[in-house]
Amino acid sequence: MSKFWSPFVRDLAPYVPGEQPKMANLVKLNTNEHPQGPSPKVLDAIRAEADERLRLYPDPRSTALCEAIADYYRIKPEQVFVGNGSDEVLAHIFMGLFRQSRPLLFPDITYSFYKVYCGLYDIDYQTVPLDQELSIRLADYDAPNGGIIFPNPNAPTGRLLPLADIEALLRHNTESVVVVDEAYIDFGGDSAIALVDRYPNLLVTQTLSKSRSLAGLRIGLAVGDEALIDGLTRIKDSFNSYPLDRLAVAAGKAAFEDDDWFRQGRDLVVEQRGWLTGQLAERGFQTLPSAANFVFTRHPDHRGADLAGGLREQGVIVRHFGKPERIADYLRITIGTAGQNQTLVAALDRLL
């Protein structure tokens, strides 16, 4: 601690990002990165943009990228907001939309950054427990609130909610913002972007870090009613008017335009997810149904910490949370390449 900190800093509980270890011959299955690299068209777009124009500031509205996103989802560019990763987009949402007199509602087991943002922006919140199957029950959110946020699929469980359930929530919850965090939607679900024109309080966030293989560039987005987007823009322009650089805008635009590459990568992950789930079942693991690019699994005869530690000794890194107690024995395993997944299974066989 430093005596020069503002008083609130010492009370913050920061988010702990997934480890980025520097180990030789590592099988890295802990941070939900895509096993396939970005589209060659993305790399070409970056090269084309890397010239003397880098001396100039980028477009503060990232217009070319917003138009590409709008074209992809058949919405208006004015309904699109982009930022430096979905974490920055979420940060603006928490500051600009969730600082209300009533508490924010979100699941008790979910993306842990939600609690961090509540602490950072002094937002009152209440967590809503997952059910016995570690699923979100949206009927449990029928309570006075200053906003609702949940991932779909949820993280770290990977469970998916159908659009019909989300629309039922929106019909009953009309006086506060509902944010659907779709970091993993492309691996198995239907996007709630299809609902934004009917519900002015709905905001959908996504990232290009997962299904479009651009975690290293940091591009996030939100889609919703123009009034919500305008509010986020006011926050952005009071914080950082240029969140995306020229290379990121060009790369993001190219990523949305190369749909064939996107579908190829998505299908690879879905196929390998099914294969790995089957292999885990053969070895006695209990794996939740996943619509994401990871599986959440436990073995009834082995502690999660022991399995994670044993895999690490063999150069295979997976995510083990340990808390809360209900998920202490679960591992979150990113879907890797066929070779990486086979290495993981072989390592598990040696442990079991």
XYZ file of C-alpha atoms in Angstrom, residues 127-309:
183
model
C -26.301 -11.892 -6.331
C -28.932 -14.418 -7.393
C -27.983 -18.070 -6.721
C -27.728 -20.542 -9.555
C -29.958 -23.579 -9.157
C -28.792 -27.068 -8.175
C -27.736 -27.774 -11.783
C -25.685 -24.530 -11.802
C -28.155 -22.907 -14.204
C -29.484 -19.345 -14.252
C -33.227 -19.141 -13.508
C -34.410 -15.833 -14.902
C -37.668 -16.088 -12.942
C -35.545 -15.449 -9.836
C -34.755 -11.955 -11.166
C -38.358 -10.792 -10.804
C -37.524 -8.281 -8.075
C -37.021 -4.516 -7.807
C -33.645 -3.707 -9.322
C -31.436 -1.020 -10.781
C -30.347 -3.306 -13.611
C -29.720 -6.938 -14.483
C -26.644 -8.466 -16.090
C -25.764 -12.065 -16.871
C -23.580 -13.872 -19.419
C -25.167 -16.148 -21.981
C -23.685 -18.733 -22.040
C -22.780 -18.200 -18.414
C -19.149 -18.237 -17.361
C -17.591 -20.355 -15.983
C -20.398 -22.933 -16.269
C -20.990 -22.715 -20.048
C -24.746 -23.219 -19.679
C -26.998 -21.524 -22.229
C -30.336 -19.740 -21.828
C -32.831 -19.849 -24.722
C -33.919 -16.553 -26.251
C -37.504 -17.237 -25.166
C -36.455 -17.081 -21.497
C -34.573 -13.821 -22.064
C -37.556 -12.288 -23.842
C -39.855 -13.334 -20.992
C -37.567 -11.477 -18.581
C -37.603 -8.401 -20.813
C -41.397 -8.384 -20.975
C -41.613 -8.313 -17.174
C -38.593 -6.080 -16.479
C -39.196 -2.832 -18.367
C -37.960 -0.170 -15.934
C -34.244 -1.011 -15.811
C -31.499 -2.016 -18.221
C -30.932 -5.705 -18.949
C -27.444 -6.536 -20.225
C -26.788 -9.889 -21.880
C -23.040 -10.536 -21.944
C -22.467 -12.722 -25.007
C -18.730 -13.350 -24.945
C -19.311 -17.001 -25.939
C -22.611 -16.912 -27.834
C -21.118 -17.858 -31.198
C -20.185 -21.346 -30.000
C -23.731 -22.598 -29.484
C -26.501 -20.061 -29.021
C -28.713 -17.454 -30.676
C -27.786 -13.842 -30.025
C -30.169 -11.569 -28.145
C -29.262 -8.888 -30.700
C -32.368 -10.192 -32.484
C -34.425 -8.595 -29.675
C -32.896 -5.110 -29.423
C -35.372 -3.423 -31.775
C -38.289 -4.582 -29.597
C -36.858 -3.809 -26.149
C -35.277 -0.360 -25.617
C -33.829 -1.452 -22.248
C -31.835 -4.353 -23.723
C -28.095 -4.064 -24.274
C -26.047 -6.948 -25.704
C -22.253 -7.096 -25.359
C -19.831 -9.217 -27.334
C -16.092 -9.595 -27.857
C -13.844 -10.428 -30.780
C -11.425 -12.153 -28.392
C -13.100 -15.563 -28.513
C -14.900 -16.677 -31.660
C -12.968 -14.305 -33.944
C -9.502 -15.111 -32.566
C -8.521 -11.522 -31.715
C -7.800 -11.625 -27.977
C -4.488 -9.875 -28.636
C -6.136 -6.813 -30.184
C -8.814 -6.024 -27.556
C -12.066 -5.266 -29.381
C -15.445 -5.319 -27.654
C -18.870 -4.106 -28.655
C -22.366 -3.378 -27.416
C -25.599 -3.330 -29.405
C -28.824 -1.706 -28.230
C -31.228 1.175 -28.496
C -29.682 4.381 -29.823
C -30.350 6.187 -26.532
C -28.354 3.567 -24.602
C -25.517 3.787 -27.127
C -25.502 7.577 -26.804
C -25.142 7.232 -23.032
C -22.140 4.938 -23.446
C -20.587 7.346 -25.939
C -20.911 10.170 -23.407
C -19.017 8.040 -20.885
C -16.363 7.072 -23.457
C -15.767 10.651 -24.514
C -15.363 11.630 -20.869
C -12.756 8.894 -20.394
C -10.921 8.116 -23.672
C -12.180 9.386 -27.015
C -9.936 7.001 -28.982
C -10.333 3.532 -27.420
C -9.598 1.593 -30.629
C -6.510 2.235 -32.733
C -6.364 2.155 -36.530
C -5.075 -1.423 -36.634
C -7.852 -2.732 -34.389
C -10.581 -1.036 -36.423
C -9.226 -2.455 -39.684
C -8.801 -5.930 -38.160
C -12.264 -5.971 -36.596
C -13.885 -4.915 -39.853
C -12.062 -7.660 -41.749
C -13.009 -10.249 -39.121
C -16.722 -9.562 -39.551
C -16.389 -9.617 -43.332
C -14.683 -13.031 -43.465
C -17.637 -15.155 -42.402
C -16.223 -18.355 -43.929
C -13.159 -18.246 -41.658
C -15.325 -17.490 -38.644
C -17.615 -20.456 -39.322
C -14.675 -22.778 -39.928
C -13.142 -21.863 -36.576
C -16.440 -22.100 -34.741
C -17.164 -25.538 -36.178
C -13.693 -26.724 -35.161
C -14.349 -25.716 -31.552
C -17.828 -27.277 -31.476
C -16.512 -30.557 -32.887
C -13.634 -30.723 -30.418
C -15.929 -29.762 -27.532
C -18.091 -32.781 -28.291
C -15.065 -35.053 -28.573
C -13.559 -33.842 -25.287
C -16.870 -34.081 -23.430
C -17.154 -37.709 -24.530
C -13.595 -38.501 -23.481
C -14.157 -36.951 -20.059
C -17.373 -38.956 -19.591
C -15.520 -42.196 -20.344
C -13.155 -41.350 -17.491
C -15.882 -40.656 -14.962
C -15.980 -36.859 -15.190
C -19.252 -35.002 -14.722
C -19.372 -32.207 -17.296
C -22.027 -29.515 -17.541
C -23.686 -29.004 -20.942
C -21.624 -26.287 -22.619
C -22.469 -23.833 -25.396
C -19.100 -22.075 -25.004
C -15.517 -22.724 -26.101
C -14.777 -24.434 -22.790
C -16.172 -27.166 -20.576
C -16.808 -27.044 -16.831
C -16.164 -30.449 -15.345
C -15.451 -32.347 -12.147
C -14.451 -35.859 -11.133
C -16.318 -37.256 -8.103
C -13.217 -39.044 -6.815
C -10.632 -36.269 -7.178
C -10.240 -32.754 -5.826
C -10.167 -30.043 -8.450
C -7.025 -28.504 -6.987
C -5.195 -31.833 -7.181
C -6.168 -32.360 -10.802
C -5.183 -28.829 -11.788
C -1.857 -29.168 -9.998
